[in-house]
PDB file of C-alpha atoms in Angstrom:
ATOM      1  CA  UNK A   2     -68.930   2.517  53.275  1.00 94.00           C
ATOM      2  CA  UNK A   3     -69.392  -1.237  53.505  1.00 97.00           C
ATOM      3  CA  UNK A   4     -71.640  -2.772  50.903  1.00 98.00           C
ATOM      4  CA  UNK A   5     -72.690  -6.348  50.256  1.00 98.00           C
ATOM      5  CA  UNK A   6     -74.570  -6.798  46.997  1.00 98.00           C
ATOM      6  CA  UNK A   7     -76.311 -10.037  46.088  1.00 98.00           C
ATOM      7  CA  UNK A   8     -77.121 -11.063  42.554  1.00 98.00           C
ATOM      8  CA  UNK A   9     -78.438 -14.055  40.663  1.00 98.00           C
ATOM      9  CA  UNK A  10     -81.944 -14.373  42.037  1.00 98.00           C
ATOM     10  CA  UNK A  11     -84.916 -15.040  39.842  1.00 98.00           C
ATOM     11  CA  UNK A  12     -87.548 -17.550  38.843  1.00 98.00           C
ATOM     12  CA  UNK A  13     -86.606 -21.196  38.458  1.00 98.00           C
ATOM     13  CA  UNK A  14     -88.597 -24.387  37.967  1.00 98.00           C
ATOM     14  CA  UNK A  15     -88.705 -27.079  40.627  1.00 98.00           C
ATOM     15  CA  UNK A  16     -85.789 -29.437  40.200  1.00 98.00           C
ATOM     16  CA  UNK A  17     -83.629 -26.764  38.665  1.00 98.00           C
ATOM     17  CA  UNK A  18     -80.467 -25.075  39.858  1.00 98.00           C
ATOM     18  CA  UNK A  19     -79.454 -21.516  40.560  1.00 98.00           C
ATOM     19  CA  UNK A  20     -76.249 -19.774  41.599  1.00 98.00           C
ATOM     20  CA  UNK A  21     -76.172 -16.635  43.705  1.00 98.00           C
ATOM     21  CA  UNK A  22     -73.263 -14.261  44.201  1.00 98.00           C
ATOM     22  CA  UNK A  23     -72.501 -11.674  46.851  1.00 98.00           C
ATOM     23  CA  UNK A  24     -69.772  -9.134  46.246  1.00 98.00           C
ATOM     24  CA  UNK A  25     -68.406  -7.054  49.106  1.00 98.00           C
ATOM     25  CA  UNK A  26     -66.743  -3.662  49.072  1.00 98.00           C
ATOM     26  CA  UNK A  27     -65.485  -1.274  51.727  1.00 98.00           C
ATOM     27  CA  UNK A  28     -63.957  -4.010  53.870  1.00 96.00           C
ATOM     28  CA  UNK A  29     -61.017  -6.380  53.880  1.00 97.00           C
ATOM     29  CA  UNK A  30     -62.811  -9.442  52.632  1.00 97.00           C
ATOM     30  CA  UNK A  31     -60.407 -12.022  54.042  1.00 97.00           C
ATOM     31  CA  UNK A  32     -60.993 -10.638  57.556  1.00 98.00           C
ATOM     32  CA  UNK A  33     -64.576 -11.906  57.477  1.00 98.00           C
ATOM     33  CA  UNK A  34     -66.438 -15.151  57.609  1.00 98.00           C
ATOM     34  CA  UNK A  35     -69.347 -15.064  55.183  1.00 98.00           C
ATOM     35  CA  UNK A  36     -72.829 -16.508  55.399  1.00 98.00           C
ATOM     36  CA  UNK A  37     -76.067 -16.957  53.539  1.00 98.00           C
ATOM     37  CA  UNK A  38     -79.465 -16.557  55.172  1.00 98.00           C
ATOM     38  CA  UNK A  39     -82.941 -16.749  53.744  1.00 98.00           C
ATOM     39  CA  UNK A  40     -86.416 -15.612  54.678  1.00 98.00           C
ATOM     40  CA  UNK A  41     -89.430 -17.264  53.116  1.00 98.00           C
ATOM     41  CA  UNK A  42     -92.945 -15.821  53.101  1.00 96.00           C
ATOM     42  CA  UNK A  43     -94.406 -15.834  56.600  1.00 96.00           C
ATOM     43  CA  UNK A  44     -91.228 -17.281  58.081  1.00 97.00           C
ATOM     44  CA  UNK A  45     -88.366 -16.100  60.239  1.00 97.00           C
ATOM     45  CA  UNK A  46     -84.955 -15.484  58.770  1.00 98.00           C
ATOM     46  CA  UNK A  47     -82.886 -18.663  58.925  1.00 98.00           C
ATOM     47  CA  UNK A  48     -79.331 -19.652  58.219  1.00 98.00           C
ATOM     48  CA  UNK A  49     -78.435 -21.435  55.010  1.00 98.00           C
ATOM     49  CA  UNK A  50     -74.824 -21.870  56.054  1.00 98.00           C
ATOM     50  CA  UNK A  51     -71.508 -20.122  56.367  1.00 98.00           C
ATOM     51  CA  UNK A  52     -67.914 -20.319  55.236  1.00 98.00           C
ATOM     52  CA  UNK A  53     -64.763 -19.358  57.097  1.00 98.00           C
ATOM     53  CA  UNK A  54     -62.449 -16.562  56.023  1.00 97.00           C
ATOM     54  CA  UNK A  55     -60.207 -18.749  53.860  1.00 95.00           C
ATOM     55  CA  UNK A  56     -62.905 -21.051  52.543  1.00 96.00           C
ATOM     56  CA  UNK A  57     -61.322 -23.908  54.465  1.00 95.00           C
ATOM     57  CA  UNK A  58     -64.483 -24.873  56.329  1.00 97.00           C
ATOM     58  CA  UNK A  59     -68.152 -24.729  55.464  1.00 98.00           C
ATOM     59  CA  UNK A  60     -71.171 -25.324  57.674  1.00 98.00           C
ATOM     60  CA  UNK A  61     -74.728 -25.909  56.515  1.00 98.00           C
ATOM     61  CA  UNK A  62     -78.210 -25.988  57.913  1.00 98.00           C
ATOM     62  CA  UNK A  63     -79.650 -29.491  57.822  1.00 97.00           C
ATOM     63  CA  UNK A  64     -82.031 -28.713  54.989  1.00 96.00           C
ATOM     64  CA  UNK A  65     -79.171 -27.416  52.847  1.00 97.00           C
ATOM     65  CA  UNK A  66     -76.797 -30.336  53.223  1.00 97.00           C
ATOM     66  CA  UNK A  67     -76.280 -32.202  49.985  1.00 96.00           C
ATOM     67  CA  UNK A  68     -78.125 -29.665  47.821  1.00 97.00           C
ATOM     68  CA  UNK A  69     -76.498 -26.300  48.503  1.00 98.00           C
ATOM     69  CA  UNK A  70     -72.826 -25.382  48.283  1.00 98.00           C
ATOM     70  CA  UNK A  71     -71.146 -22.249  49.618  1.00 98.00           C
ATOM     71  CA  UNK A  72     -67.803 -21.153  48.217  1.00 98.00           C
ATOM     72  CA  UNK A  73     -65.755 -17.976  48.073  1.00 98.00           C
ATOM     73  CA  UNK A  74     -63.117 -16.282  45.973  1.00 98.00           C
ATOM     74  CA  UNK A  75     -61.191 -13.815  48.080  1.00 98.00           C
ATOM     75  CA  UNK A  76     -59.459 -12.343  45.046  1.00 97.00           C
ATOM     76  CA  UNK A  77     -62.888 -11.296  43.776  1.00 98.00           C
ATOM     77  CA  UNK A  78     -64.338 -10.329  47.177  1.00 98.00           C
ATOM     78  CA  UNK A  79     -67.198 -12.678  46.387  1.00 98.00           C
ATOM     79  CA  UNK A  80     -69.070 -15.469  48.127  1.00 98.00           C
ATOM     80  CA  UNK A  81     -71.280 -17.867  46.178  1.00 98.00           C
ATOM     81  CA  UNK A  82     -74.268 -20.063  46.859  1.00 98.00           C
ATOM     82  CA  UNK A  83     -74.972 -22.911  44.453  1.00 98.00           C
ATOM     83  CA  UNK A  84     -78.439 -24.390  44.875  1.00 98.00           C
ATOM     84  CA  UNK A  85     -79.424 -27.661  43.225  1.00 98.00           C
ATOM     85  CA  UNK A  86     -82.681 -29.619  43.128  1.00 98.00           C
ATOM     86  CA  UNK A  87     -84.671 -26.565  44.102  1.00 98.00           C
ATOM     87  CA  UNK A  88     -88.124 -27.015  45.564  1.00 97.00           C
ATOM     88  CA  UNK A  89     -90.979 -24.556  46.104  1.00 98.00           C
ATOM     89  CA  UNK A  90     -90.109 -24.511  49.823  1.00 97.00           C
ATOM     90  CA  UNK A  91     -86.821 -22.835  48.874  1.00 98.00           C
ATOM     91  CA  UNK A  92     -88.679 -19.737  47.718  1.00 98.00           C
ATOM     92  CA  UNK A  93     -87.305 -16.867  49.784  1.00 98.00           C
ATOM     93  CA  UNK A  94     -85.276 -13.714  49.804  1.00 98.00           C
ATOM     94  CA  UNK A  95     -81.657 -14.762  50.139  1.00 98.00           C
ATOM     95  CA  UNK A  96     -79.221 -12.540  52.035  1.00 98.00           C
ATOM     96  CA  UNK A  97     -75.483 -12.599  52.444  1.00 98.00           C
ATOM     97  CA  UNK A  98     -73.846 -11.458  55.655  1.00 98.00           C
ATOM     98  CA  UNK A  99     -70.348 -10.859  56.998  1.00 98.00           C
ATOM     99  CA  UNK A 100     -68.985 -11.606  60.460  1.00 98.00           C
ATOM    100  CA  UNK A 101     -65.592 -10.717  61.875  1.00 98.00           C
ATOM    101  CA  UNK A 102     -63.210 -13.566  61.196  1.00 97.00           C
ATOM    102  CA  UNK A 103     -63.812 -16.442  63.581  1.00 97.00           C
ATOM    103  CA  UNK A 104     -67.207 -15.140  64.711  1.00 97.00           C
ATOM    104  CA  UNK A 105     -69.667 -16.779  62.331  1.00 97.00           C
ATOM    105  CA  UNK A 106     -72.484 -18.930  63.679  1.00 98.00           C
ATOM    106  CA  UNK A 107     -75.915 -20.060  62.526  1.00 98.00           C
ATOM    107  CA  UNK A 108     -77.451 -17.057  64.297  1.00 98.00           C
ATOM    108  CA  UNK A 109     -78.041 -13.717  62.647  1.00 97.00           C
ATOM    109  CA  UNK A 110     -76.874 -11.729  65.690  1.00 97.00           C
ATOM    110  CA  UNK A 111     -73.318 -12.823  64.901  1.00 97.00           C
ATOM    111  CA  UNK A 112     -73.114 -10.733  61.750  1.00 98.00           C
ATOM    112  CA  UNK A 113     -71.862  -7.208  61.293  1.00 97.00           C
ATOM    113  CA  UNK A 114     -72.942  -6.449  57.739  1.00 98.00           C
ATOM    114  CA  UNK A 115     -75.844  -7.486  55.539  1.00 98.00           C
ATOM    115  CA  UNK A 116     -76.811  -7.244  51.927  1.00 98.00           C
ATOM    116  CA  UNK A 117     -80.227  -6.168  50.697  1.00 98.00           C
ATOM    117  CA  UNK A 118     -81.157  -9.624  49.484  1.00 98.00           C
ATOM    118  CA  UNK A 119     -82.057 -11.242  46.194  1.00 98.00           C
ATOM    119  CA  UNK A 120     -85.381 -12.951  45.598  1.00 98.00           C
ATOM    120  CA  UNK A 121     -85.564 -16.588  44.550  1.00 98.00           C
ATOM    121  CA  UNK A 122     -88.882 -18.037  43.425  1.00 98.00           C
ATOM    122  CA  UNK A 123     -89.226 -21.743  42.699  1.00 98.00           C
ATOM    123  CA  UNK A 124     -92.290 -22.722  40.706  1.00 98.00           C
ATOM    124  CA  UNK A 125     -93.907 -26.144  40.703  1.00 93.00           C
TER     125      UNK A 125
END
């Protein structure tokens, strides 16, 4: 049974920072690229970015560059998303996803497993 469980969501003031975690079980973590997606109210799900199996390369959506950082710790089966300078437009449910090693893209169809999401609300 593969499970991806996000944590760390909550309410934060504009300009603040928040760190999310996603811990995987039931799979060999280092065999997967990992990604973060988000879905805001009334919007389609969109990529935040992704990180390769070893953490050697990261790729970000344009809006995330310079503010968001994805990292991973394979010993802990965990991928992280650090978000700085949060704005109300960042309010969304944030999901982590896993793709077979070498398969990650900005598109959600690339991913084999998904978490249930964690809600982030940024107040102004």
